[in-house]
Coordinates of C-alpha atoms in Angstrom, one line a residue:
X1 CA -6.1 12.6 -6.7
X2 CA -4.1 14.1 -4.3
X3 CA -1.9 11.4 -3.3
X4 CA 0.0 8.3 -2.6
X5 CA 0.9 5.5 -5.0
X6 CA -1.1 6.6 -8.3
X7 CA 0.7 5.3 -11.3
X8 CA 0.2 2.4 -12.8
X9 CA 3.1 0.2 -12.4
X10 CA 3.8 -3.1 -13.0
X11 CA 7.5 -5.0 -12.3
X12 CA 8.3 -7.3 -15.3
X13 CA 7.4 -11.3 -15.4
X14 CA 7.9 -14.1 -12.4
X15 CA 11.9 -15.7 -12.0
X16 CA 13.2 -18.7 -11.3
X17 CA 11.9 -21.1 -8.7
X18 CA 14.5 -23.6 -8.0
X19 CA 14.7 -25.1 -4.8
X20 CA 16.8 -23.0 -2.0
X21 CA 18.6 -24.6 1.0
X22 CA 16.6 -24.3 3.9
X23 CA 18.1 -21.4 6.1
X24 CA 17.9 -19.1 2.9
X25 CA 14.3 -20.1 2.0
X26 CA 13.4 -19.0 5.2
X27 CA 15.2 -16.0 5.0
X28 CA 13.4 -15.1 2.1
X29 CA 10.0 -15.7 2.9
X30 CA 10.2 -13.5 5.7
X31 CA 11.9 -10.8 3.5
X32 CA 8.9 -11.6 0.7
X33 CA 6.6 -10.8 3.3
X34 CA 8.0 -7.6 4.7
X35 CA 8.0 -6.5 0.8
X36 CA 4.6 -7.2 1.1
X37 CA 4.2 -5.3 4.2
X38 CA 5.9 -2.4 2.7
X39 CA 4.3 -2.5 -0.3
X40 CA 0.9 -3.2 0.8
X41 CA 2.2 -1.1 4.2
X42 CA -0.3 -4.0 5.6
X43 CA 1.8 -7.1 5.9
X44 CA 5.0 -7.4 8.0
X45 CA 7.5 -10.2 8.8
X46 CA 6.4 -12.8 11.2
X47 CA 5.8 -16.5 11.6
X48 CA 9.0 -18.2 10.5
X49 CA 11.0 -16.5 13.3
X50 CA 8.9 -15.9 17.3
X51 CA 11.2 -12.7 18.1
X52 CA 9.9 -11.0 14.5
X53 CA 6.3 -12.3 15.4
X54 CA 6.7 -11.1 18.5
X55 CA 8.2 -7.5 17.6
X56 CA 5.3 -7.3 14.9
X57 CA 2.5 -8.0 17.4
X58 CA 4.0 -5.7 20.2
X59 CA 4.9 -3.3 17.9
X60 CA 1.7 -2.5 15.9
X61 CA -1.1 -1.1 16.9
X62 CA -4.5 -2.9 16.4
X63 CA -8.3 -1.4 15.4
X64 CA -10.9 -2.8 17.6
X65 CA -13.8 -1.8 15.2
X66 CA -12.5 -2.1 11.6
X67 CA -15.4 -2.7 9.9
X68 CA -19.1 -1.8 9.4
X69 CA -22.3 -3.4 10.3
X70 CA -22.3 -7.1 8.5
X71 CA -25.5 -6.1 7.2
X72 CA -24.2 -3.6 4.9
X73 CA -21.3 -5.9 3.3
X74 CA -20.7 -7.6 0.4
X75 CA -20.7 -11.4 0.8
X76 CA -17.4 -13.2 1.0
X77 CA -17.1 -15.1 -2.4
X78 CA -14.0 -17.4 -3.0
X79 CA -10.5 -17.6 -1.8
X80 CA -9.2 -14.0 -3.3
X81 CA -7.8 -11.9 -0.4
X82 CA -8.5 -8.0 -0.3
X83 CA -6.3 -5.7 1.9
X84 CA -7.6 -2.0 2.3
X85 CA -4.2 0.0 3.2
X86 CA -4.1 3.4 4.3
X87 CA -1.6 6.1 4.8
X88 CA -1.3 9.5 6.8
X89 CA 1.1 11.8 8.3
X90 CA -0.7 11.8 11.6
X91 CA -1.3 8.4 13.3
X92 CA -2.5 9.4 16.9
X93 CA -5.7 10.3 15.5
X94 CA -5.9 7.1 13.3
X95 CA -5.1 4.8 16.4
X96 CA -7.6 7.0 19.3
X97 CA -10.3 7.9 16.9
X98 CA -10.5 6.2 13.4
X99 CA -10.3 3.0 14.6
X100 CA -13.2 3.5 16.8
X101 CA -16.0 4.2 14.3
X102 CA -16.9 7.9 15.2
X103 CA -16.3 11.0 13.2
X104 CA -12.6 12.5 13.6
X105 CA -10.4 14.9 11.8
X106 CA -8.1 12.3 10.2
X107 CA -8.1 12.0 6.5
X108 CA -6.6 9.2 4.6
X109 CA -3.5 10.8 2.4
X110 CA -2.9 7.2 1.2
X111 CA -5.5 4.9 -0.1
X112 CA -5.0 1.7 -1.9
X113 CA -6.7 -1.9 -2.4
X114 CA -4.4 -4.6 -2.5
X115 CA -5.9 -7.9 -4.0
X116 CA -4.6 -11.2 -3.9
X117 CA -5.6 -14.0 -6.3
X118 CA -6.9 -17.2 -5.0
X119 CA -3.6 -19.1 -6.4
X120 CA -1.1 -16.6 -4.3
X121 CA 0.8 -16.2 -7.5
X122 CA 0.5 -12.4 -7.9
X123 CA -0.1 -9.4 -5.7
X124 CA -1.8 -6.4 -7.2
X125 CA -1.8 -2.8 -5.5
X126 CA -4.6 -0.3 -7.1
X127 CA -3.9 3.3 -5.8
X128 CA -7.5 5.3 -5.3
X129 CA -7.0 8.9 -5.8
X130 CA -7.9 10.4 -2.6
X131 CA -9.7 13.6 -4.0
X132 CA -11.9 10.8 -6.1
X133 CA -15.5 11.9 -5.5
X134 CA -17.7 8.9 -4.6
X135 CA -20.8 8.4 -2.4
X136 CA -19.8 8.1 1.1
X137 CA -22.6 5.7 2.9
X138 CA -25.2 8.0 5.0
X139 CA -23.3 11.4 3.9
X140 CA -23.9 11.9 0.2
X141 CA -21.5 12.8 -2.1
X142 CA -17.6 13.7 -1.2
X143 CA -14.1 13.2 -1.6
X144 CA -13.1 9.7 -0.9
X145 CA -10.8 10.4 2.0
X146 CA -13.1 12.2 3.7
X147 CA -14.9 8.7 5.1
X148 CA -12.1 8.2 7.7
X149 CA -13.3 12.0 9.2
X150 CA -16.8 11.2 9.0
X151 CA -17.3 7.9 10.1
X152 CA -13.7 6.2 11.3
X153 CA -12.0 3.0 9.5
X154 CA -15.6 1.3 9.6
X155 CA -17.1 3.9 7.7
X156 CA -13.5 4.2 5.0
X157 CA -14.5 0.3 4.6
X158 CA -18.1 0.5 3.8
X159 CA -17.4 3.0 1.6
X160 CA -14.6 0.8 -0.5
X161 CA -17.1 -1.8 -0.4
X162 CA -19.9 -0.2 -2.0
X163 CA -17.9 1.0 -4.8
X164 CA -16.2 -1.9 -6.0
X165 CA -18.8 -4.5 -4.3
X166 CA -16.2 -6.5 -2.6
X167 CA -15.5 -7.4 0.5
X168 CA -12.4 -6.3 2.4
X169 CA -10.5 -8.9 4.5
X170 CA -8.0 -6.8 6.2
X171 CA -7.6 -3.5 7.1
X172 CA -3.9 -1.9 7.5
X173 CA -2.7 2.1 8.3
X174 CA 0.5 3.5 8.4
X175 CA 2.5 6.8 8.8
X176 CA 4.8 7.7 6.3
X177 CA 7.4 8.1 9.6
X178 CA 8.0 4.6 8.9
X179 CA 9.7 4.9 5.7
X180 CA 12.1 6.9 7.4
X181 CA 13.2 3.8 9.9
X182 CA 12.6 1.2 7.0
X183 CA 15.1 3.1 4.8
X184 CA 18.0 3.5 7.3
X185 CA 17.0 -0.1 8.6
X186 CA 17.9 -1.3 5.0
X187 CA 21.0 1.4 5.3
X188 CA 19.7 3.3 2.4
X189 CA 17.5 2.9 -0.7
X190 CA 18.6 4.0 -4.0
X191 CA 15.7 5.5 -6.0
X192 CA 15.7 6.4 -9.9
X193 CA 14.1 9.8 -9.8
X194 CA 12.5 11.1 -13.0
X195 CA 11.4 14.2 -12.4
X196 CA 13.5 16.4 -11.1
X197 CA 12.8 18.4 -8.0
X198 CA 14.0 21.0 -5.3
X199 CA 12.4 19.7 -1.8
X200 CA 10.4 22.0 0.2
X201 CA 11.4 19.9 3.1
X202 CA 14.9 20.3 3.1
X203 CA 15.7 23.3 1.9
X204 CA 18.6 23.7 -0.6
X205 CA 18.5 20.4 -1.4
X206 CA 17.7 19.5 -5.0
X207 CA 17.4 16.1 -6.7
X208 CA 18.4 15.8 -10.5
X209 CA 17.0 12.7 -12.7
X210 CA 18.7 9.4 -12.1
X211 CA 19.6 7.3 -9.5
X212 CA 20.1 8.4 -6.0
X213 CA 20.8 6.5 -2.5
X214 CA 18.4 8.3 0.4
X215 CA 18.7 8.0 3.6
X216 CA 15.7 8.1 6.0
X217 CA 14.9 11.5 6.0
X218 CA 15.6 12.2 2.7
X219 CA 13.1 9.2 1.1
X220 CA 10.6 10.8 4.1
X221 CA 11.1 14.5 2.1
X222 CA 10.8 12.5 -1.1
X223 CA 7.3 10.5 -0.3
X224 CA 6.0 13.4 1.0
X225 CA 6.8 16.1 -1.9
X226 CA 4.4 17.7 -4.0
X227 CA 4.6 21.4 -4.2
X228 CA 7.9 21.0 -6.4
X229 CA 5.6 19.5 -9.0
X230 CA 3.3 21.1 -11.8
X231 CA 0.7 18.4 -11.2
X232 CA 1.3 18.3 -7.6
X233 CA -0.4 15.0 -6.0
X234 CA 0.2 12.8 -9.2
X235 CA 4.0 13.3 -9.2
X236 CA 3.6 12.3 -5.7
X237 CA 2.2 9.3 -6.1
X238 CA 4.7 8.0 -9.0
X239 CA 7.4 8.7 -6.4
X240 CA 5.8 6.8 -3.7
X241 CA 5.4 3.9 -6.0
X242 CA 9.2 4.5 -7.1
X243 CA 9.9 4.2 -3.4
X244 CA 8.1 1.0 -3.0
X245 CA 9.8 -0.8 -6.0
X246 CA 13.6 0.4 -4.6
X247 CA 12.5 -0.7 -1.2
X248 CA 11.2 -4.2 -2.4
X249 CA 14.5 -4.6 -4.4
X250 CA 16.6 -3.6 -1.6
X251 CA 14.8 -5.9 0.3
X252 CA 14.9 -9.0 -1.4
X253 CA 18.6 -8.5 -2.5
X254 CA 21.2 -11.2 -1.3
X255 CA 22.4 -9.5 1.6
X256 CA 19.6 -8.3 3.2
X257 CA 18.3 -12.0 3.1
X258 CA 21.6 -13.2 4.9
X259 CA 21.5 -10.8 7.6
X260 CA 19.1 -11.8 10.6
X261 CA 20.0 -8.4 12.1
X262 CA 18.7 -6.3 9.0
X263 CA 15.8 -8.4 9.1
X264 CA 14.9 -7.8 12.5
X265 CA 16.0 -4.1 12.2
X266 CA 13.4 -3.7 9.2
X267 CA 10.4 -5.5 10.9
X268 CA 11.3 -3.3 14.0
X269 CA 11.1 -0.1 12.6
X270 CA 8.4 -0.5 10.5
X271 CA 5.9 -2.3 13.1
X272 CA 5.8 1.1 15.5
X273 CA 4.1 2.9 12.7
X274 CA 1.8 0.3 11.9
X275 CA -2.1 -0.1 12.7
X276 CA -4.2 -3.2 11.4
X277 CA -7.3 -4.8 12.4
X278 CA -7.4 -7.2 15.2
X279 CA -7.2 -10.2 13.1
X280 CA -3.9 -9.7 11.3
X281 CA -1.9 -10.4 13.9
X282 CA 1.6 -12.5 13.4
X283 CA 0.0 -15.9 13.1
X284 CA -2.4 -14.4 10.0
X285 CA 0.5 -13.1 8.4
X286 CA 2.8 -16.1 9.3
X287 CA 0.1 -17.8 7.5
X288 CA -0.2 -15.1 4.6
X289 CA 3.7 -15.1 4.3
X290 CA 3.8 -19.3 3.6
X291 CA 1.1 -19.0 1.1
X292 CA 3.3 -16.1 -0.8
X293 CA 6.3 -18.2 0.0
X294 CA 6.5 -17.9 -4.1
X295 CA 6.2 -14.6 -5.0
X296 CA 9.0 -12.5 -6.5
X297 CA 9.4 -9.0 -6.5
X298 CA 8.4 -8.9 -10.4
X299 CA 5.0 -10.6 -9.0
X300 CA 3.6 -7.3 -7.6
X301 CA 1.6 -5.1 -9.7
X302 CA 1.0 -1.7 -8.7
X303 CA -1.7 0.6 -10.6
X304 CA -3.8 3.2 -10.2
X305 CA -7.9 3.2 -10.6
X306 CA -8.4 5.0 -14.0
X307 CA -10.7 7.9 -13.4
X308 CA -12.7 10.4 -15.5
X309 CA -10.0 13.3 -15.2
X310 CA -10.2 16.7 -12.6
X311 CA -13.4 18.4 -12.3
X312 CA -15.3 20.8 -9.8
X313 CA -18.3 19.9 -7.5
X314 CA -21.5 21.9 -7.5
X315 CA -19.8 23.2 -3.9
X316 CA -16.5 24.4 -5.7
X317 CA -14.1 21.7 -4.7
X318 CA -11.5 20.8 -7.0
X319 CA -12.2 17.0 -7.5
X320 CA -11.2 13.4 -9.4
X321 CA -14.3 12.2 -11.3
X322 CA -14.7 8.9 -11.4
X323 CA -14.6 6.3 -14.5
X324 CA -17.6 4.2 -13.7
X325 CA -16.8 1.7 -16.9
X326 CA -13.4 1.2 -15.3
X327 CA -14.7 1.0 -11.8
X328 CA -17.4 -1.9 -13.1
X329 CA -14.6 -3.7 -15.0
X330 CA -12.0 -3.5 -12.3
X331 CA -14.9 -4.8 -9.8
X332 CA -15.9 -7.7 -12.4
X333 CA -12.4 -8.8 -12.3
X334 CA -12.0 -9.0 -8.9
X335 CA -15.2 -11.0 -8.3
X336 CA -14.3 -13.5 -11.2
X337 CA -10.6 -13.7 -9.9
X338 CA -9.3 -12.1 -13.3
X339 CA -7.6 -9.0 -12.3
X340 CA -4.5 -9.9 -13.7
X341 CA -6.2 -10.1 -17.4
X342 CA -7.7 -6.7 -16.8
X343 CA -4.5 -5.2 -15.4
X344 CA -2.7 -7.1 -18.8
X345 CA -5.4 -6.0 -21.1
X346 CA -5.2 -2.0 -19.9
X347 CA -1.1 -2.4 -19.9
X348 CA -0.5 -0.9 -16.5
X349 CA 3.3 -2.0 -16.5
X350 CA 6.5 0.1 -16.0
X351 CA 4.9 3.7 -14.8
X352 CA 2.6 3.8 -18.1

């Protein structure tokens, strides 16, 4: 792959479900939604507090034409939910062009498919390497992230749906700049750096292995960095997953949940950098937040779609080769709503 969120990752088993006081539970649910929004970058807090819902609706941009023609799409089966999440460093083209279903110069730097089972007890976020060599409907074989450039959001959705034969329910796009504001809104985020690096975005700054508390500028440099690593985008994806884990941990900390100003600042900081399909408004987000009210951070699972390694296309491009067996297995697991079993069987856990 070449980008965001790529290493297999799972945060250990569920915690207690003791009843909490109403005020605390309300705040917790809102933050869980924020954590989900950050992790899937698609769901931002809303619903319980009118001001948060209004901030979400007024801050986010909407994609009028997010999906392909109905005749090309898989049928919806069951009540599991699939959300396609795309990340980019240049949101302008995303709004004006990618959402219109026309060719653009925009490519998806980050591509994740989030699956929420029917029982709403877990959230599975699968990173898809942006250089995965796949069939782009109507255009032949190409890197998967080029679908956005060739036909906007509808073609990207159609491409992912054709690979997994699963219907996408919602689409969200986020600019990495949103991470900067979110980090500062939280008062900094502590990240466990596993591979040391000298930042190319922050000349003169080097980071040794271990715990580091990043401000927004440092966090943005961390999630974007790839040139400092021998395996480039692969390590960048691991770093981004590490950052998301840190965000979730900080978001559900007691001092965050008990501070409505911090919660409001978080939603306000992220919303302007999020673009969603028009059906994913504050009402839909509020409903999802209610369904996910018992989710804990340890119920969030992040892993990467297994691949066949690095290869070269017939026209000389460096590509990531698909693993048809893995795709078939994941497609089947999503269809039968047993993705958790697949993840457990393949030991996608703690970055392995």
